[in-house]
CSV table of C-alpha atoms in Angstrom, one decimal:
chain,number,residue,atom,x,y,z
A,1,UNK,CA,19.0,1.8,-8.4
A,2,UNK,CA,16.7,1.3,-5.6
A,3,UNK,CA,17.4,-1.0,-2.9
A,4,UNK,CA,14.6,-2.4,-1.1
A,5,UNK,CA,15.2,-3.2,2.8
A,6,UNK,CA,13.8,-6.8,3.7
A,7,UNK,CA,12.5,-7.6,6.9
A,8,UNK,CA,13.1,-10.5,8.6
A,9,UNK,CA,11.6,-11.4,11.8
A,10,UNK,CA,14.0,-11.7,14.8
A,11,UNK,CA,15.1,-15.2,15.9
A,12,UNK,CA,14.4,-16.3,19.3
A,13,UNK,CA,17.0,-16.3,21.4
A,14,UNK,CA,18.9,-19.9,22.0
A,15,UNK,CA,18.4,-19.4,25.6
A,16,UNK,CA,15.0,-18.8,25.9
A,17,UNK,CA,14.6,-21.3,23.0
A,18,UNK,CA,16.0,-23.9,25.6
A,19,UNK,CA,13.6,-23.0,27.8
A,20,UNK,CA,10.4,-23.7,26.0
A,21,UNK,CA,8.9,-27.2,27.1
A,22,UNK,CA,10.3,-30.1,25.4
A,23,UNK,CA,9.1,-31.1,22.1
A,24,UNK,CA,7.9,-27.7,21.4
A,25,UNK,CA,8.9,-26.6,17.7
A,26,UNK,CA,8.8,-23.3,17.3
A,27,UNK,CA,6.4,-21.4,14.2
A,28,UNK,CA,6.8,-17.7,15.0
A,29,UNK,CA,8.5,-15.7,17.7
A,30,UNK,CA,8.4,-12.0,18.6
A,31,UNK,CA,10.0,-10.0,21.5
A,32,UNK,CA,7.7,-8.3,24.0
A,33,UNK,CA,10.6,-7.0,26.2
A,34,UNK,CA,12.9,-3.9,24.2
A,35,UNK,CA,15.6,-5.7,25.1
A,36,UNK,CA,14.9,-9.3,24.2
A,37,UNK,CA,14.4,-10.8,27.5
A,38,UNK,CA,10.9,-11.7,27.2
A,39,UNK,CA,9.4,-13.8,24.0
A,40,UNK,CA,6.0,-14.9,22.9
A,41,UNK,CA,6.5,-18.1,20.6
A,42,UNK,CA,3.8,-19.8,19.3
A,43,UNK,CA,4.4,-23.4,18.9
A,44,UNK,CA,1.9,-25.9,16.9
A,45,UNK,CA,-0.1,-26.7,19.9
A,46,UNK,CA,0.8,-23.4,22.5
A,47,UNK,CA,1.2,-20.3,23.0
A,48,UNK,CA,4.2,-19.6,25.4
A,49,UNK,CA,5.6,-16.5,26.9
A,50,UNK,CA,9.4,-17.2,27.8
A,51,UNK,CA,11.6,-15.3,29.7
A,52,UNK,CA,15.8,-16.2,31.4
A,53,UNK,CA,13.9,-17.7,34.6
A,54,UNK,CA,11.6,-20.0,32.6
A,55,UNK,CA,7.9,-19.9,31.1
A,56,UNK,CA,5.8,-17.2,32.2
A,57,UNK,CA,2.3,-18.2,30.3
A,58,UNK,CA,1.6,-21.8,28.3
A,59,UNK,CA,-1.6,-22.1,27.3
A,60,UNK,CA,-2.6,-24.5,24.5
A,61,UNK,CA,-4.2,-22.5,21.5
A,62,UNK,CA,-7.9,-24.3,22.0
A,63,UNK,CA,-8.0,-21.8,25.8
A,64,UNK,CA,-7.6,-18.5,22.8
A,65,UNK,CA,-11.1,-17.0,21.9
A,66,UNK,CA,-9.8,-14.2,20.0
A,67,UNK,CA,-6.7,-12.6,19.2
A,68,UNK,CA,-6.3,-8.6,17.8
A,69,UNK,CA,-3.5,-6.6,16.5
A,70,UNK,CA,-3.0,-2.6,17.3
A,71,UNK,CA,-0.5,-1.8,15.0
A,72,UNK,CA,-0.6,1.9,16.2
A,73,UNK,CA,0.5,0.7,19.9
A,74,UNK,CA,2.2,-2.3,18.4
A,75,UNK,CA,0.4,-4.9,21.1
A,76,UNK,CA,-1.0,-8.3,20.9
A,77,UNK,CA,-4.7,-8.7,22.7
A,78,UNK,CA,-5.5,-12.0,23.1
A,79,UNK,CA,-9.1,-12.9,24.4
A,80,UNK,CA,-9.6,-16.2,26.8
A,81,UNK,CA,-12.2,-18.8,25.8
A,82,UNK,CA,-12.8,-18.5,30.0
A,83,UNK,CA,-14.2,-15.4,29.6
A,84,UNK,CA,-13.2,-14.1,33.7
A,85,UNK,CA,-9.8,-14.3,32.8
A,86,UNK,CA,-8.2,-10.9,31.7
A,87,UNK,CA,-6.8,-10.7,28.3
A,88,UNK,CA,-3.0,-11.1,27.6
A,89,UNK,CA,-1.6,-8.5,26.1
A,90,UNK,CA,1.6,-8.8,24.4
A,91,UNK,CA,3.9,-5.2,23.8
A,92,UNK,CA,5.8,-5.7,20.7
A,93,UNK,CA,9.0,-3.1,20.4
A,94,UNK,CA,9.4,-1.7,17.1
A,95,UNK,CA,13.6,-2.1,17.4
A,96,UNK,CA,15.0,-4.7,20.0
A,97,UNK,CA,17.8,-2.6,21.6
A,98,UNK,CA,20.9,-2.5,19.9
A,99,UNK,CA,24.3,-1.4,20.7
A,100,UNK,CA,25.0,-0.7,24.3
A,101,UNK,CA,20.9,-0.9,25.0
A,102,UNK,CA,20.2,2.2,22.6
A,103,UNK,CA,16.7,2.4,22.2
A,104,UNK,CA,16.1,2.3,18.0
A,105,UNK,CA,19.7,1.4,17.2
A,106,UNK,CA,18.9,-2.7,16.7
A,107,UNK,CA,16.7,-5.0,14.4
A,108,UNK,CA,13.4,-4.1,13.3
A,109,UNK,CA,10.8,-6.5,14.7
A,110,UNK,CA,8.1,-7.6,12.1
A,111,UNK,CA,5.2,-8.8,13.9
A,112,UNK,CA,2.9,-10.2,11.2
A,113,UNK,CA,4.6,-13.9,11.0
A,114,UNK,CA,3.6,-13.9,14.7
A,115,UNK,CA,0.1,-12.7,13.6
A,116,UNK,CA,-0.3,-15.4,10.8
A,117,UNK,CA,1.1,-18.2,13.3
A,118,UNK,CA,-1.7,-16.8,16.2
A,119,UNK,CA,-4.5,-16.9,13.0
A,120,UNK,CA,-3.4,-20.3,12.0
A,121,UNK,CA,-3.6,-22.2,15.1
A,122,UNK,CA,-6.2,-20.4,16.8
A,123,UNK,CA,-8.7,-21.6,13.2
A,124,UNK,CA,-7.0,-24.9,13.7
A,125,UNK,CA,-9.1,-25.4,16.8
A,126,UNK,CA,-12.1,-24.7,16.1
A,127,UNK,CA,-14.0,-27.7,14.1
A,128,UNK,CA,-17.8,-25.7,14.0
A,129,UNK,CA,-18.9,-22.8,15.2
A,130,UNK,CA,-22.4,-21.1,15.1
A,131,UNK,CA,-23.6,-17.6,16.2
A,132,UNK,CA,-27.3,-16.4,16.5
A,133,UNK,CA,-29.6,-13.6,18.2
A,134,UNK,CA,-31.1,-14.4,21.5
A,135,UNK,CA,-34.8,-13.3,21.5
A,136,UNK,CA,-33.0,-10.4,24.5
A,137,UNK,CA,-31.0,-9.3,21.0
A,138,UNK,CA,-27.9,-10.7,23.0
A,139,UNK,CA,-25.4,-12.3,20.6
A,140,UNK,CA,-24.7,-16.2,21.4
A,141,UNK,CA,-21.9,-18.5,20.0
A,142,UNK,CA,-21.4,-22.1,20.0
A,143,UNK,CA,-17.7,-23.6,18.9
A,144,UNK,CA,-16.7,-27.1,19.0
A,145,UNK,CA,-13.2,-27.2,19.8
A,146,UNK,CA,-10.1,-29.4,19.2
A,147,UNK,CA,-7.7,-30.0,22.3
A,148,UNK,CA,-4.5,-30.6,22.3
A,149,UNK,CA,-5.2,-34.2,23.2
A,150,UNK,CA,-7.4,-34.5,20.3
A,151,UNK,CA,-10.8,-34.5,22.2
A,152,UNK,CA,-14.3,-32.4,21.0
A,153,UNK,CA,-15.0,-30.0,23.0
A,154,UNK,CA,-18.0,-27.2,23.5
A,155,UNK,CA,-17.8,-23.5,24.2
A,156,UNK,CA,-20.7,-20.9,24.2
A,157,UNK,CA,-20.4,-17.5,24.9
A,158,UNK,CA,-22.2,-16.0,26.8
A,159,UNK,CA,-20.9,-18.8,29.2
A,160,UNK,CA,-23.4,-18.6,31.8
A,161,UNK,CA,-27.0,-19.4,30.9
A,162,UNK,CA,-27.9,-19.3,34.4
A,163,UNK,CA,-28.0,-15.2,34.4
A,164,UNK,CA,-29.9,-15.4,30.9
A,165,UNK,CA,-34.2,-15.1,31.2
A,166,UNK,CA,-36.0,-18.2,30.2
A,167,UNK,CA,-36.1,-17.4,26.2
A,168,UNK,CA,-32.4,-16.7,26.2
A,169,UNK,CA,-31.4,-19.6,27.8
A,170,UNK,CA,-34.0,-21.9,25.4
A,171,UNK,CA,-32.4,-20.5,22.6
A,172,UNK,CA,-28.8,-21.0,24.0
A,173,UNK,CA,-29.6,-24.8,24.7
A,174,UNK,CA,-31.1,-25.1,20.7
A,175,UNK,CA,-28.1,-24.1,19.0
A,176,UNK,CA,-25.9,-25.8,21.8
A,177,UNK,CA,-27.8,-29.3,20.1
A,178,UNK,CA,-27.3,-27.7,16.7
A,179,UNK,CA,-24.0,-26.8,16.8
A,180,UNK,CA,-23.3,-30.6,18.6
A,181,UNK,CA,-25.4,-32.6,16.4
A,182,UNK,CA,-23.3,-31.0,13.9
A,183,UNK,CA,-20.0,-32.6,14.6
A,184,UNK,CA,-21.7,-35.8,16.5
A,185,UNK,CA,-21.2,-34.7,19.8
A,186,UNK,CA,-23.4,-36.1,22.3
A,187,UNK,CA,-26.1,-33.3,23.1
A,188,UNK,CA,-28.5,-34.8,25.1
């Protein structure tokens, strides 16, 4: 008879649970420390890295361009919407430690509810988004954004048209109105 092993993501600890900011209810956790001092959670309207001495990153999902998956070095990349910060990349053990800290000897960690919650709310922020071609052949984007306070926002990337030549920026500014008029944002 064959007996298949089911994964279940690892619980975040009550501890570091107590830590998160109040109201925060927890979708997905995963470890980023081997031994299960350090958690990323995302929460409906964060993502938060927690460790014993409190919160190390909070950022509400709408500041998260774009998040990756390297399932070969088993790490998080997630992209800012401020495009001078660095990334945040996120180590995710393949055992927390078990027994007497052995390396391998604890509970799988399966990343992917952690992946879906990241997917979910990252989409839930963004209301419209639009890419084109500059005429330099640089790739532009325009999002409208949600906030955690409910407002409309807009992003572009590249973020500074001030570096762009004349056409570029032009073309930036058009789909800036289009991507605006879209959702009834002011745009003029």
């Amino acid at each position: 008879m064959l007996f298949l092993r089911r994964r279940h993501a690892p619980r975040l600890p009550a501890g570091l649970n107590a830590r998160l900011p109040a109201g925060r209810r927890v979708l997905a956790s995963v470890p980023v420390a081997g031994d299960g001092g350090r958690w990323a959670v995302a929460t409906l309207t964060h993502l938060t890295v927690v460790e014993a001495d409190g919160v190390v990153t909070d950022e509400p999902w709408n500041a998260v361009e774009h998040g990756s998956w390297d399932a070969s070095e088993r790490c998080f990349t997630l992209r800012w919407a401020q495009e001078s910060r660095p990334p945040l990349v996120l180590r995710v053990p393949q055992n927390l430690e078990g027994d007497a800290g052995r390396k391998g000897t604890g509970q799988e960690v399966d990343a992917a509810p952690f992946a879906r919650a990241i997917r979910q709310r990252m989409e839930a922020t963004i209301v419209h988004t639009a890419t084109q071609v500059l005429p330099s052949g640089l790739r532009a984007t325009a999002s409208v954004r949600l906030s955690p306070t409910g407002d409309l926002y807009m992003v572009t990337s590249p973020t500074e048209p001030a570096g762009l030549p004349e056409p570029d920026r032009q073309a930036l500014a058009r789909l800036r109105q289009r991507v605006g008029d879209g959702v009834g944002l002011p745009t003029g």
